Amino acid sequence: MPRPSWDEYFIKIAFDVAERSTCLRRKVGVILVKNKRILATGYNGAPSGLRHCEELGCLRAQKNVPSGQRHELCRGLHAEMNAFLQAAVHGVSTQDSMLYSTTYPCSLCSKMIINAGVKRVVEAGDYPDDLGHMHLTSTLIECSNLRHVRLSFWRWLGVEHPDYDKATIKVSIDGVDWPVIWRNPDEITDNQWVYQELDISDIVDNRSVVYLRWTMGPTDSGWTYCGWNIDDVRITGFEPVTLIGDVNGDCHVDIMDLAILLSNYGLTNATPIHGDLDGDGDVDLGDLSILLANYGRVCPEY
């Protein structure tokens, strides 16, 4: 038998922790890990000292509350909540820790995971059928001084054909509008971690507010797949280099810059992105002369 990886090792422990759960609907186990050492564990169930649902029955089942909705109609705490509370009671910092769970976190626990400083989540659960939309959204990302921005990450994705189930990646610069930058083109059944890199420069270059969102759903009531699993998310880009004549900021003074300048020729109250290279507020012969004098130059990194 091959030796288990660290992820496999800790997920197995999370399943052992779940056996302590007294929830009648789903037993969930969570462990918090840092530097390959377990910081805290948690499983879902009633608060300490109170009677369990095994004795009183399930309030949510009695009221026919669907999974993932009306969290306040539950006597228990989620496994993630109990793990964070255990760490807090014993004075253990969760900053830069990893969380292993037997299922996907709900929206409430996802927010706690972010504020607790967890840097990575590994979960073993599938997404439910008849799912609406479930999102994993990043905190605010600052890209105001970056150009040619790219998003890269490792994925382990399982999703049915888009006619039935949808997996998407979205980006927002205001938290309101969420244009889709990637969607599953077909059925995807990853059996290993797959590297993915996306060019998001058209949307986020030089933006001070950027959010990323991985979305699962909507799905149908057919087959069940594992959904999104993501790791090592990175945003990369170039800090701007001052290059005289580079109107569009691509680190080349070329025909594209000349085209922008000429299209704005004669414009007043102009800025450098319009072709005002001498800073006098007009796009005129002086700016054209500057551009032509620097035509063909490139930034050092090119």
GROMACS .gro file of C-alpha atoms in nm:
model
  302
    1MET     CA    1   0.000   0.000   0.000
    2PRO     CA    2   0.150   0.337  -0.102
    3ARG     CA    3   0.222   0.589   0.168
    4PRO     CA    4  -0.060   0.851   0.184
    5SER     CA    5   0.014   1.212   0.097
    6TRP     CA    6  -0.024   1.476   0.367
    7ASP     CA    7  -0.359   1.581   0.222
    8GLU     CA    8  -0.483   1.221   0.226
    9TYR     CA    9  -0.351   1.175   0.580
   10PHE     CA   10  -0.528   1.481   0.721
   11ILE     CA   11  -0.853   1.421   0.532
   12LYS     CA   12  -0.864   1.070   0.680
   13ILE     CA   13  -0.829   1.221   1.027
   14ALA     CA   14  -1.111   1.466   0.946
   15PHE     CA   15  -1.338   1.171   0.867
   16ASP     CA   16  -1.243   1.015   1.202
   17VAL     CA   17  -1.332   1.342   1.375
   18ALA     CA   18  -1.670   1.342   1.197
   19GLU     CA   19  -1.762   1.018   1.374
   20ARG     CA   20  -1.806   1.223   1.693
   21SER     CA   21  -2.087   1.427   1.531
   22THR     CA   22  -2.439   1.397   1.668
   23CYS     CA   23  -2.607   1.559   1.366
   24LEU     CA   24  -2.886   1.345   1.225
   25ARG     CA   25  -2.852   1.480   0.871
   26ARG     CA   26  -2.479   1.488   0.793
   27LYS     CA   27  -2.171   1.413   1.002
   28VAL     CA   28  -1.894   1.661   0.927
   29GLY     CA   29  -1.539   1.669   1.057
   30VAL     CA   30  -1.280   1.949   1.031
   31ILE     CA   31  -0.918   1.986   1.136
   32LEU     CA   32  -0.696   2.294   1.131
   33VAL     CA   33  -0.333   2.227   1.040
   34LYS     CA   34  -0.018   2.438   1.031
   35ASN     CA   35   0.331   2.317   0.946
   36LYS     CA   36   0.190   1.963   0.932
   37ARG     CA   37   0.074   1.986   1.294
   38ILE     CA   38  -0.292   1.971   1.401
   39LEU     CA   39  -0.402   2.293   1.575
   40ALA     CA   40  -0.767   2.211   1.647
   41THR     CA   41  -1.050   1.980   1.548
   42GLY     CA   42  -1.423   2.026   1.520
   43TYR     CA   43  -1.738   1.836   1.434
   44ASN     CA   44  -2.097   1.953   1.396
   45GLY     CA   45  -2.335   1.922   1.687
   46ALA     CA   46  -2.507   2.098   1.976
   47PRO     CA   47  -2.309   2.332   2.207
   48SER     CA   48  -2.128   2.174   2.502
   49GLY     CA   49  -2.356   2.074   2.786
   50LEU     CA   50  -2.678   2.089   2.583
   51ARG     CA   51  -2.888   1.795   2.474
   52HIS     CA   52  -2.805   1.657   2.132
   53CYS     CA   53  -3.030   1.625   1.830
   54GLU     CA   54  -3.005   1.247   1.875
   55GLU     CA   55  -3.221   1.300   2.185
   56LEU     CA   56  -3.445   1.588   2.075
   57GLY     CA   57  -3.476   1.526   1.703
   58CYS     CA   58  -3.376   1.749   1.412
   59LEU     CA   59  -3.550   2.086   1.410
   60ARG     CA   60  -3.459   2.142   1.044
   61ALA     CA   61  -3.604   1.806   0.941
   62GLN     CA   62  -3.922   1.882   1.135
   63LYS     CA   63  -3.962   2.209   0.945
   64ASN     CA   64  -3.847   2.067   0.609
   65VAL     CA   65  -3.564   2.320   0.576
   66PRO     CA   66  -3.344   2.245   0.271
   67SER     CA   67  -2.970   2.192   0.321
   68GLY     CA   68  -2.772   2.517   0.310
   69GLN     CA   69  -3.066   2.741   0.403
   70ARG     CA   70  -3.196   2.904   0.725
   71HIS     CA   71  -2.888   2.829   0.933
   72GLU     CA   72  -3.050   2.990   1.237
   73LEU     CA   73  -3.302   2.702   1.252
   74CYS     CA   74  -3.050   2.458   1.394
   75ARG     CA   75  -2.948   2.364   1.747
   76GLY     CA   76  -2.597   2.275   1.640
   77LEU     CA   77  -2.279   2.448   1.536
   78HIS     CA   78  -2.095   2.363   1.217
   79ALA     CA   79  -1.769   2.172   1.234
   80GLU     CA   80  -1.568   2.472   1.112
   81MET     CA   81  -1.719   2.692   1.383
   82ASN     CA   82  -1.630   2.443   1.653
   83ALA     CA   83  -1.273   2.410   1.526
   84PHE     CA   84  -1.221   2.788   1.532
   85LEU     CA   85  -1.382   2.813   1.878
   86GLN     CA   86  -1.159   2.536   2.011
   87ALA     CA   87  -0.853   2.719   1.881
   88ALA     CA   88  -0.973   3.046   2.036
   89VAL     CA   89  -1.044   2.890   2.377
   90HIS     CA   90  -0.692   2.748   2.392
   91GLY     CA   91  -0.521   3.059   2.253
   92VAL     CA   92  -0.406   2.899   1.928
   93SER     CA   93  -0.359   3.127   1.626
   94THR     CA   94  -0.512   3.003   1.302
   95GLN     CA   95  -0.331   3.259   1.083
   96ASP     CA   96  -0.182   3.093   0.771
   97SER     CA   97  -0.328   2.754   0.866
   98MET     CA   98  -0.490   2.495   0.640
   99LEU     CA   99  -0.840   2.358   0.690
  100TYR     CA  100  -0.936   1.999   0.604
  101SER     CA  101  -1.306   1.917   0.589
  102THR     CA  102  -1.515   1.617   0.497
  103THR     CA  103  -1.748   1.842   0.298
  104TYR     CA  104  -1.764   2.190   0.140
  105PRO     CA  105  -1.802   2.491   0.374
  106CYS     CA  106  -2.129   2.681   0.381
  107SER     CA  107  -2.138   3.056   0.312
  108LEU     CA  108  -2.121   3.144   0.684
  109CYS     CA  109  -1.822   2.920   0.748
  110SER     CA  110  -1.651   3.043   0.430
  111LYS     CA  111  -1.654   3.396   0.572
  112MET     CA  112  -1.513   3.269   0.901
  113ILE     CA  113  -1.241   3.082   0.713
  114ILE     CA  114  -1.135   3.406   0.542
  115ASN     CA  115  -1.126   3.611   0.862
  116ALA     CA  116  -0.950   3.335   1.054
  117GLY     CA  117  -0.653   3.367   0.818
  118VAL     CA  118  -0.682   3.019   0.667
  119LYS     CA  119  -0.467   3.011   0.355
  120ARG     CA  120  -0.584   2.681   0.206
  121VAL     CA  121  -0.897   2.463   0.223
  122VAL     CA  122  -0.907   2.094   0.130
  123GLU     CA  123  -1.249   1.932   0.123
  124ALA     CA  124  -1.365   1.584   0.034
  125GLY     CA  125  -1.737   1.637  -0.023
  126ASP     CA  126  -1.938   1.654  -0.344
  127TYR     CA  127  -2.174   1.936  -0.426
  128PRO     CA  128  -2.544   1.856  -0.393
  129ASP     CA  129  -2.776   1.800  -0.689
  130ASP     CA  130  -3.028   2.073  -0.773
  131LEU     CA  131  -2.777   2.335  -0.661
  132GLY     CA  132  -2.855   2.697  -0.745
  133HIS     CA  133  -2.533   2.900  -0.735
  134MET     CA  134  -2.260   2.847  -0.477
  135HIS     CA  135  -1.971   3.095  -0.475
  136LEU     CA  136  -1.620   3.109  -0.335
  137THR     CA  137  -1.525   3.477  -0.346
  138SER     CA  138  -1.186   3.628  -0.273
  139THR     CA  139  -1.120   3.921  -0.046
  140LEU     CA  140  -1.034   4.254  -0.212
  141ILE     CA  141  -0.725   4.238  -0.434
  142GLU     CA  142  -0.523   4.552  -0.512
  143CYS     CA  143  -0.408   4.575  -0.875
  144SER     CA  144  -0.386   4.952  -0.918
  145ASN     CA  145  -0.014   4.943  -0.995
  146LEU     CA  146  -0.013   4.632  -1.215
  147ARG     CA  147  -0.043   4.573  -1.588
  148HIS     CA  148  -0.075   4.252  -1.791
  149VAL     CA  149  -0.240   4.087  -1.490
  150ARG     CA  150  -0.287   3.711  -1.498
  151LEU     CA  151  -0.470   3.470  -1.265
  152SER     CA  152  -0.314   3.130  -1.206
  153PHE     CA  153  -0.416   2.842  -0.980
  154TRP     CA  154  -0.428   2.463  -0.954
  155ARG     CA  155  -0.767   2.298  -0.990
  156TRP     CA  156  -0.921   1.957  -0.930
  157LEU     CA  157  -1.260   1.991  -1.095
  158GLY     CA  158  -1.547   1.756  -1.154
  159VAL     CA  159  -1.851   1.889  -1.336
  160GLU     CA  160  -2.108   1.750  -1.577
  161HIS     CA  161  -2.159   1.883  -1.932
  162PRO     CA  162  -2.265   2.254  -1.926
  163ASP     CA  163  -2.606   2.160  -2.061
  164TYR     CA  164  -2.668   2.020  -1.711
  165ASP     CA  165  -2.414   2.165  -1.465
  166LYS     CA  166  -2.208   2.481  -1.482
  167ALA     CA  167  -1.873   2.577  -1.331
  168THR     CA  168  -1.752   2.932  -1.389
  169ILE     CA  169  -1.484   3.181  -1.288
  170LYS     CA  170  -1.583   3.545  -1.261
  171VAL     CA  171  -1.409   3.872  -1.182
  172SER     CA  172  -1.549   4.200  -1.055
  173ILE     CA  173  -1.411   4.552  -1.014
  174ASP     CA  174  -1.704   4.675  -0.805
  175GLY     CA  175  -1.851   4.369  -0.630
  176VAL     CA  176  -2.174   4.414  -0.828
  177ASP     CA  177  -2.111   4.311  -1.189
  178TRP     CA  178  -1.944   3.973  -1.239
  179PRO     CA  179  -1.834   3.906  -1.599
  180VAL     CA  180  -1.749   3.541  -1.666
  181ILE     CA  181  -1.385   3.483  -1.766
  182TRP     CA  182  -1.405   3.102  -1.785
  183ARG     CA  183  -1.676   2.836  -1.799
  184ASN     CA  184  -1.661   2.460  -1.838
  185PRO     CA  185  -1.673   2.384  -2.212
  186ASP     CA  186  -1.763   2.019  -2.161
  187GLU     CA  187  -1.779   1.752  -1.891
  188ILE     CA  188  -1.464   1.772  -1.677
  189THR     CA  189  -1.346   1.487  -1.456
  190ASP     CA  190  -0.998   1.579  -1.335
  191ASN     CA  191  -0.814   1.289  -1.172
  192GLN     CA  192  -0.518   1.500  -1.064
  193TRP     CA  193  -0.430   1.864  -0.997
  194VAL     CA  194  -0.438   2.068  -1.319
  195TYR     CA  195  -0.261   2.403  -1.361
  196GLN     CA  196  -0.473   2.685  -1.506
  197GLU     CA  197  -0.371   3.036  -1.609
  198LEU     CA  198  -0.604   3.310  -1.736
  199ASP     CA  199  -0.533   3.655  -1.877
  200ILE     CA  200  -0.756   3.901  -1.689
  201SER     CA  201  -0.568   4.217  -1.788
  202ASP     CA  202  -0.853   4.363  -1.995
  203ILE     CA  203  -1.066   4.386  -1.682
  204VAL     CA  204  -0.835   4.439  -1.385
  205ASP     CA  205  -0.522   4.623  -1.505
  206ASN     CA  206  -0.463   4.930  -1.286
  207ARG     CA  207  -0.777   4.862  -1.080
  208SER     CA  208  -0.770   4.928  -0.706
  209VAL     CA  209  -1.070   4.699  -0.640
  210VAL     CA  210  -1.066   4.344  -0.777
  211TYR     CA  211  -1.261   4.037  -0.662
  212LEU     CA  212  -1.237   3.682  -0.796
  213ARG     CA  213  -1.518   3.428  -0.774
  214TRP     CA  214  -1.537   3.055  -0.844
  215THR     CA  215  -1.899   2.950  -0.894
  216MET     CA  216  -2.063   2.608  -0.897
  217GLY     CA  217  -2.413   2.595  -1.039
  218PRO     CA  218  -2.677   2.585  -1.141
  219THR     CA  219  -2.684   2.205  -1.152
  220ASP     CA  220  -2.954   1.953  -1.228
  221SER     CA  221  -3.072   1.653  -1.028
  222GLY     CA  222  -2.868   1.401  -1.226
  223TRP     CA  223  -2.517   1.279  -1.159
  224THR     CA  224  -2.308   1.412  -0.871
  225TYR     CA  225  -1.952   1.537  -0.930
  226CYS     CA  226  -1.686   1.671  -0.694
  227GLY     CA  227  -1.715   2.036  -0.806
  228TRP     CA  228  -1.439   2.294  -0.759
  229ASN     CA  229  -1.121   2.224  -0.563
  230ILE     CA  230  -0.861   2.501  -0.597
  231ASP     CA  231  -0.512   2.560  -0.457
  232ASP     CA  232  -0.220   2.803  -0.482
  233VAL     CA  233  -0.413   3.097  -0.630
  234ARG     CA  234  -0.184   3.372  -0.759
  235ILE     CA  235  -0.223   3.713  -0.919
  236THR     CA  236   0.079   3.825  -1.121
  237GLY     CA  237   0.152   4.132  -1.330
  238PHE     CA  238   0.409   4.393  -1.421
  239GLU     CA  239   0.456   4.715  -1.235
  240PRO     CA  240   0.445   5.001  -1.486
  241VAL     CA  241   0.777   5.113  -1.631
  242THR     CA  242   0.799   5.469  -1.755
  243LEU     CA  243   0.862   5.448  -2.126
  244ILE     CA  244   0.825   5.771  -2.319
  245GLY     CA  245   0.582   5.726  -2.604
  246ASP     CA  246   0.422   5.409  -2.468
  247VAL     CA  247   0.062   5.532  -2.476
  248ASN     CA  248  -0.113   5.196  -2.416
  249GLY     CA  249   0.132   5.074  -2.149
  250ASP     CA  250   0.233   4.750  -2.321
  251CYS     CA  251   0.606   4.830  -2.289
  252HIS     CA  252   0.644   4.883  -2.663
  253VAL     CA  253   0.637   5.213  -2.852
  254ASP     CA  254   0.479   5.090  -3.171
  255ILE     CA  255   0.202   5.128  -3.426
  256MET     CA  256  -0.065   5.075  -3.160
  257ASP     CA  257   0.054   5.379  -2.965
  258LEU     CA  258   0.070   5.583  -3.283
  259ALA     CA  259  -0.285   5.479  -3.373
  260ILE     CA  260  -0.415   5.588  -3.031
  261LEU     CA  261  -0.242   5.923  -3.054
  262LEU     CA  262  -0.365   5.992  -3.407
  263SER     CA  263  -0.722   5.891  -3.316
  264ASN     CA  264  -0.712   6.156  -3.042
  265TYR     CA  265  -0.520   6.419  -3.238
  266GLY     CA  266  -0.656   6.765  -3.160
  267LEU     CA  267  -0.817   6.652  -2.832
  268THR     CA  268  -0.807   6.903  -2.546
  269ASN     CA  269  -0.817   6.826  -2.173
  270ALA     CA  270  -0.630   6.509  -2.265
  271THR     CA  271  -0.426   6.274  -2.047
  272PRO     CA  272  -0.131   6.045  -2.127
  273ILE     CA  273  -0.364   5.758  -2.216
  274HIS     CA  274  -0.500   5.974  -2.497
  275GLY     CA  275  -0.152   6.056  -2.627
  276ASP     CA  276  -0.072   6.376  -2.434
  277LEU     CA  277   0.297   6.298  -2.388
  278ASP     CA  278   0.425   6.647  -2.303
  279GLY     CA  279   0.164   6.712  -2.033
  280ASP     CA  280   0.016   7.028  -2.180
  281GLY     CA  281  -0.337   6.884  -2.192
  282ASP     CA  282  -0.353   6.871  -2.572
  283VAL     CA  283  -0.278   6.596  -2.822
  284ASP     CA  284  -0.085   6.782  -3.090
  285LEU     CA  285   0.227   6.795  -3.303
  286GLY     CA  286   0.451   6.812  -2.998
  287ASP     CA  287   0.319   6.478  -2.872
  288LEU     CA  288   0.352   6.321  -3.217
  289SER     CA  289   0.714   6.432  -3.236
  290ILE     CA  290   0.789   6.275  -2.895
  291LEU     CA  291   0.632   5.944  -2.996
  292LEU     CA  292   0.815   5.926  -3.329
  293ALA     CA  293   1.146   6.007  -3.158
  294ASN     CA  294   1.097   5.705  -2.931
  295TYR     CA  295   0.937   5.474  -3.185
  296GLY     CA  296   1.060   5.115  -3.152
  297ARG     CA  297   1.173   5.136  -2.789
  298VAL     CA  298   1.077   4.861  -2.543
  299CYS     CA  299   1.084   4.822  -2.165
  300PRO     CA  300   1.393   4.657  -2.012
  301GLU     CA  301   1.213   4.334  -1.915
  302TYR     CA  302   1.123   4.275  -2.281
   0.00000   0.00000   0.00000
